[in-house]
């Protein structure tokens, strides 16, 4: 009697253990595949600008070109260098985040002050593209956040709104308190994003339409970095969008 019971118990435990091992091994396989895919994307992303740079350098080298063409090609080489620099900087930033070598230095700030300084910086860029930027933020929202990091998030999101909007469009930033949170929304009337892409937008190096994003200087890392920063403040970031209608990004930040 007792022995059979013990045996059944052990057998069940072993069964459970085997199941856990199988699950872990599946998880490990999944992580390996994800890592390989990520490494593949990185090398592709790094190689693309280098290919352009080499190509244009070769053209300039080989032929006797008029000076305006040389100017045009060197400008492209320069742009590609900038893109590569940005890409490497962002990859490095994410790597630091992964290894917890990234510190959040919190300060008590008035949110409106942060928004005003961002608006001051981005207004000329929006004006240049013929896009109206406006915002609304009450005076009495005080938050304990890392202002530099948070500014980085808002600039990323606003920069996307700008990049994917066309002339005549408008971008609106709204900040308000809701219960124990500060809610920040950024909405645009730009290109929007197909529904099937939305679940992957916060993944690293994911871009909806590679060429569209690339032409506007995107690296596909902005939202991934923003998510890390918002979450390390205990907040959440989400996005909703309608193709052809526009996009809204929601950020929720706990007030304490
Ligand atoms: P990127 O640097 O390429 O803009 P992000 O991580 O910031 O990368 O965004 C990921 C992708 O999400 C972008 O490539 C773009 O296709 C899409 N996206 C982000 N924000 C918007 C927006 N406001 N309107 C349309 N598409 C957007």
Short mmCIF file of C-alpha atoms and ligand atoms in Angstrom, two decimals:
data_model
loop_
_atom_site.label_atom_id
_atom_site.label_comp_id
_atom_site.label_asym_id
_atom_site.label_seq_id
_atom_site.Cartn_x
_atom_site.Cartn_y
_atom_site.Cartn_z
CA UNK A 1 0.00 0.00 0.00
CA UNK A 2 2.44 2.63 1.25
CA UNK A 3 5.09 1.71 -1.30
CA UNK A 4 2.74 1.97 -4.23
CA UNK A 5 1.60 5.35 -2.94
CA UNK A 6 5.18 6.56 -2.64
CA UNK A 7 5.96 5.24 -6.08
CA UNK A 8 2.97 7.00 -7.62
CA UNK A 9 3.95 10.20 -5.88
CA UNK A 10 7.54 9.98 -7.16
CA UNK A 11 6.36 9.09 -10.61
CA UNK A 12 4.12 12.18 -10.68
CA UNK A 13 6.94 14.36 -9.45
CA UNK A 14 9.25 12.98 -12.11
CA UNK A 15 6.57 13.58 -14.73
CA UNK A 16 6.26 17.20 -13.58
CA UNK A 17 10.03 17.60 -13.62
CA UNK A 18 10.29 16.18 -17.12
CA UNK A 19 7.58 18.59 -18.23
CA UNK A 20 9.42 21.56 -16.71
CA UNK A 21 12.65 20.50 -18.38
CA UNK A 22 10.91 20.19 -21.72
CA UNK A 23 9.40 23.67 -21.28
CA UNK A 24 12.77 25.15 -20.32
CA UNK A 25 14.42 23.54 -23.27
CA UNK A 26 11.73 24.96 -25.60
CA UNK A 27 12.25 28.36 -24.07
CA UNK A 28 16.00 28.05 -24.58
CA UNK A 29 15.49 27.09 -28.22
CA UNK A 30 13.23 30.08 -28.66
CA UNK A 31 15.78 32.43 -27.07
CA UNK A 32 18.54 31.01 -29.28
CA UNK A 33 16.47 31.58 -32.40
CA UNK A 34 15.57 35.11 -31.27
CA UNK A 35 19.21 35.88 -30.58
CA UNK A 36 20.30 34.56 -33.97
CA UNK A 37 17.60 36.53 -35.73
CA UNK A 38 18.65 39.66 -33.87
CA UNK A 39 22.31 39.16 -34.76
CA UNK A 40 21.28 38.61 -38.38
CA UNK A 41 19.31 41.87 -38.37
CA UNK A 42 22.16 43.76 -36.75
CA UNK A 43 24.68 42.63 -39.31
CA UNK A 44 22.27 43.49 -42.11
CA UNK A 45 21.60 46.93 -40.64
CA UNK A 46 25.31 47.61 -40.24
CA UNK A 47 26.19 46.35 -43.69
CA UNK A 48 23.61 48.40 -45.60
CA UNK A 49 25.11 51.85 -44.93
CA UNK A 50 28.59 50.47 -45.51
CA UNK A 51 27.51 49.15 -48.91
CA UNK A 52 26.25 52.60 -49.91
CA UNK A 53 29.37 54.28 -48.60
CA UNK A 54 31.67 51.94 -50.48
CA UNK A 55 29.59 52.18 -53.65
CA UNK A 56 29.62 55.96 -53.79
CA UNK A 57 33.28 56.18 -52.79
CA UNK A 58 34.07 53.83 -55.69
CA UNK A 59 32.07 55.94 -58.16
CA UNK A 60 33.84 59.11 -57.06
CA UNK A 61 37.17 57.34 -57.31
CA UNK A 62 36.71 55.74 -60.69
CA UNK A 63 35.40 58.58 -62.77
CA UNK A 64 36.16 62.14 -63.55
CA UNK A 65 32.94 63.60 -62.21
CA UNK A 66 31.71 67.18 -62.27
CA UNK A 67 32.01 68.80 -58.88
CA UNK A 68 28.24 68.99 -58.24
CA UNK A 69 27.96 65.22 -58.60
CA UNK A 70 30.91 64.72 -56.29
CA UNK A 71 29.13 66.96 -53.79
CA UNK A 72 25.94 64.97 -54.10
CA UNK A 73 27.69 61.64 -53.56
CA UNK A 74 29.81 62.81 -50.66
CA UNK A 75 26.62 64.15 -49.05
CA UNK A 76 25.14 60.65 -49.29
CA UNK A 77 28.28 59.15 -47.79
CA UNK A 78 28.02 61.64 -44.94
CA UNK A 79 24.36 60.80 -44.33
CA UNK A 80 25.17 57.12 -44.23
CA UNK A 81 27.96 57.77 -41.73
CA UNK A 82 25.50 59.61 -39.53
CA UNK A 83 22.98 56.81 -39.81
CA UNK A 84 25.62 54.26 -38.85
CA UNK A 85 26.74 56.37 -35.88
CA UNK A 86 23.16 56.64 -34.64
CA UNK A 87 22.58 52.92 -35.11
CA UNK A 88 25.70 51.98 -33.15
CA UNK A 89 24.91 54.46 -30.39
CA UNK A 90 21.38 53.05 -30.03
CA UNK A 91 22.54 49.42 -30.09
CA UNK A 92 25.07 50.24 -27.42
CA UNK A 93 22.42 51.92 -25.32
CA UNK A 94 20.17 48.85 -25.49
CA UNK A 95 23.09 46.57 -24.62
CA UNK A 96 23.74 48.65 -21.51
CA UNK A 97 20.06 48.40 -20.59
CA UNK A 98 20.20 44.62 -20.95
CA UNK A 99 23.11 44.43 -18.54
CA UNK A 100 21.56 46.85 -16.07
CA UNK A 101 24.46 49.19 -16.66
CA UNK A 102 22.06 51.98 -17.24
CA UNK A 103 21.11 54.25 -14.46
CA UNK A 104 18.00 56.30 -13.94
CA UNK A 105 18.73 59.48 -12.04
CA UNK A 106 15.40 60.65 -10.70
CA UNK A 107 14.63 64.26 -9.96
CA UNK A 108 11.46 65.96 -8.84
CA UNK A 109 10.36 68.09 -11.77
CA UNK A 110 7.39 70.03 -13.02
CA UNK A 111 6.25 68.16 -16.11
CA UNK A 112 5.21 71.31 -17.90
CA UNK A 113 8.76 72.67 -17.72
CA UNK A 114 10.06 69.57 -19.48
CA UNK A 115 7.42 69.83 -22.20
CA UNK A 116 8.13 73.53 -22.72
CA UNK A 117 11.82 72.92 -23.21
CA UNK A 118 11.11 70.08 -25.66
CA UNK A 119 8.61 72.26 -27.57
CA UNK A 120 11.17 75.01 -27.80
CA UNK A 121 13.64 72.61 -29.38
CA UNK A 122 11.33 70.85 -31.80
CA UNK A 123 9.16 73.76 -32.97
CA UNK A 124 11.58 74.90 -35.69
CA UNK A 125 11.93 71.35 -37.06
CA UNK A 126 8.17 70.92 -37.24
CA UNK A 127 7.72 74.36 -38.80
CA UNK A 128 10.29 73.53 -41.45
CA UNK A 129 8.24 70.54 -42.57
CA UNK A 130 4.97 72.48 -42.44
CA UNK A 131 3.59 70.52 -39.51
CA UNK A 132 1.86 72.15 -36.58
CA UNK A 133 2.89 71.10 -33.11
CA UNK A 134 0.73 71.94 -30.11
CA UNK A 135 0.47 70.72 -26.55
CA UNK A 136 -1.55 70.91 -23.41
CA UNK A 137 -0.12 70.31 -19.94
CA UNK A 138 -1.42 71.51 -16.56
CA UNK A 139 0.93 73.38 -14.22
CA UNK A 140 0.36 71.13 -11.24
CA UNK A 141 1.87 67.87 -12.44
CA UNK A 142 5.07 67.07 -10.56
CA UNK A 143 6.89 63.84 -11.26
CA UNK A 144 9.93 62.05 -9.93
CA UNK A 145 11.69 60.95 -13.11
CA UNK A 146 14.99 61.05 -14.94
CA UNK A 147 14.39 64.17 -17.03
CA UNK A 148 17.08 63.41 -19.63
CA UNK A 149 15.85 59.87 -20.22
CA UNK A 150 12.26 60.95 -20.33
CA UNK A 151 13.04 63.70 -22.74
CA UNK A 152 14.67 61.04 -24.93
CA UNK A 153 11.38 59.07 -24.92
CA UNK A 154 9.26 62.08 -25.82
CA UNK A 155 11.69 63.20 -28.52
CA UNK A 156 11.66 59.68 -30.02
CA UNK A 157 7.88 59.58 -30.11
CA UNK A 158 7.52 63.14 -31.41
CA UNK A 159 10.22 62.54 -33.97
CA UNK A 160 8.26 59.53 -35.26
CA UNK A 161 5.08 61.61 -35.40
CA UNK A 162 6.98 64.16 -37.45
CA UNK A 163 8.73 61.62 -39.70
CA UNK A 164 5.54 59.84 -40.68
CA UNK A 165 3.38 62.96 -41.15
CA UNK A 166 3.02 64.98 -44.31
CA UNK A 167 2.99 68.69 -44.84
CA UNK A 168 -0.10 70.38 -43.43
CA UNK A 169 -0.51 67.75 -40.71
CA UNK A 170 -0.57 68.38 -37.00
CA UNK A 171 0.85 66.67 -33.96
CA UNK A 172 -0.71 67.04 -30.56
CA UNK A 173 0.78 66.26 -27.15
CA UNK A 174 -1.55 66.01 -24.21
CA UNK A 175 -0.61 65.50 -20.57
CA UNK A 176 -3.11 64.97 -17.78
CA UNK A 177 -3.52 63.29 -14.43
CA UNK A 178 -5.69 60.22 -14.24
CA UNK A 179 -6.02 58.60 -10.83
CA UNK A 180 -2.54 57.63 -9.66
CA UNK A 181 -0.97 58.17 -13.08
CA UNK A 182 0.19 60.85 -15.39
CA UNK A 183 -1.07 60.08 -18.88
CA UNK A 184 0.78 61.39 -21.89
CA UNK A 185 -0.56 61.00 -25.39
CA UNK A 186 1.05 62.00 -28.65
CA UNK A 187 -1.20 61.87 -31.68
CA UNK A 188 -0.53 62.53 -35.31
CA UNK A 189 -2.51 62.43 -38.56
CA UNK A 190 0.25 60.73 -40.48
CA UNK A 191 0.61 57.53 -42.50
CA UNK A 192 -0.53 55.24 -39.69
CA UNK A 193 0.55 51.64 -39.23
CA UNK A 194 -1.07 48.43 -40.55
CA UNK A 195 -2.68 46.38 -37.78
CA UNK A 196 -0.50 43.35 -38.42
CA UNK A 197 2.66 45.33 -37.61
CA UNK A 198 1.48 46.84 -34.35
CA UNK A 199 2.40 43.93 -32.01
CA UNK A 200 6.04 44.12 -33.17
CA UNK A 201 6.67 47.86 -33.10
CA UNK A 202 8.45 47.80 -29.77
CA UNK A 203 10.76 44.98 -30.91
CA UNK A 204 14.31 45.85 -31.72
CA UNK A 205 15.09 46.73 -35.32
CA UNK A 206 11.48 46.24 -36.37
CA UNK A 207 10.35 48.67 -39.03
CA UNK A 208 7.03 48.72 -40.80
CA UNK A 209 8.26 49.50 -44.22
CA UNK A 210 12.00 49.27 -44.31
CA UNK A 211 12.53 51.81 -47.06
CA UNK A 212 9.99 54.28 -45.70
CA UNK A 213 11.59 54.29 -42.28
CA UNK A 214 15.11 54.26 -43.68
CA UNK A 215 14.52 57.25 -45.93
CA UNK A 216 13.39 59.20 -42.92
CA UNK A 217 16.48 58.24 -40.95
CA UNK A 218 14.92 55.58 -38.73
CA UNK A 219 16.92 52.79 -37.14
CA UNK A 220 14.02 50.73 -35.82
CA UNK A 221 15.34 51.07 -32.26
CA UNK A 222 13.60 54.23 -31.04
CA UNK A 223 10.48 52.57 -29.66
CA UNK A 224 12.43 49.66 -28.14
CA UNK A 225 14.60 52.13 -26.22
CA UNK A 226 11.59 54.23 -25.23
CA UNK A 227 9.87 51.15 -23.84
CA UNK A 228 12.90 50.23 -21.72
CA UNK A 229 13.05 53.75 -20.30
CA UNK A 230 9.32 54.04 -19.57
CA UNK A 231 9.22 50.61 -17.94
CA UNK A 232 12.26 51.36 -15.80
CA UNK A 233 10.19 54.25 -14.43
CA UNK A 234 7.38 51.81 -13.60
CA UNK A 235 5.26 53.03 -16.50
CA UNK A 236 3.77 51.61 -19.69
CA UNK A 237 3.83 52.64 -23.34
CA UNK A 238 1.33 51.58 -26.00
CA UNK A 239 0.44 52.54 -29.51
CA UNK A 240 -2.73 52.54 -31.54
CA UNK A 241 -3.00 53.42 -35.19
CA UNK A 242 -5.21 53.51 -38.27
CA UNK A 243 -3.54 53.39 -41.67
CA UNK A 244 -4.15 56.63 -43.51
CA UNK A 245 -5.65 58.26 -40.41
CA UNK A 246 -2.83 58.55 -37.91
CA UNK A 247 -1.20 57.19 -34.81
CA UNK A 248 -1.49 57.75 -31.07
CA UNK A 249 1.12 56.79 -28.51
CA UNK A 250 -0.04 56.43 -24.87
CA UNK A 251 2.39 56.65 -21.99
CA UNK A 252 1.29 56.01 -18.44
CA UNK A 253 3.55 57.04 -15.61
CA UNK A 254 2.84 56.44 -11.93
CA UNK A 255 2.74 59.73 -10.02
CA UNK A 256 4.72 58.48 -7.02
P1 LIG B 1 12.42 54.16 -36.40
O1 LIG B 1 13.70 54.68 -35.86
O2 LIG B 1 12.59 53.34 -37.63
O3 LIG B 1 11.37 55.21 -36.52
P2 LIG B 1 10.98 53.13 -34.09
O4 LIG B 1 11.35 52.02 -33.18
O5 LIG B 1 10.91 54.51 -33.49
O6 LIG B 1 11.98 53.08 -35.30
O7 LIG B 1 9.60 52.81 -34.75
C1 LIG B 1 9.38 51.52 -35.32
C2 LIG B 1 8.53 51.61 -36.57
O8 LIG B 1 7.21 51.99 -36.21
C3 LIG B 1 8.99 52.69 -37.54
O9 LIG B 1 9.90 52.19 -38.46
C4 LIG B 1 7.71 53.10 -38.23
O10 LIG B 1 7.49 52.29 -39.33
C5 LIG B 1 6.64 52.82 -37.20
N1 LIG B 1 6.14 54.05 -36.53
C6 LIG B 1 6.50 54.51 -35.30
N2 LIG B 1 5.83 55.63 -34.98
C7 LIG B 1 5.04 55.91 -36.03
C8 LIG B 1 4.08 56.95 -36.33
N3 LIG B 1 3.83 57.95 -35.46
N4 LIG B 1 3.44 56.90 -37.51
C9 LIG B 1 3.67 55.90 -38.40
N5 LIG B 1 4.56 54.89 -38.19
C10 LIG B 1 5.23 54.89 -37.03
#
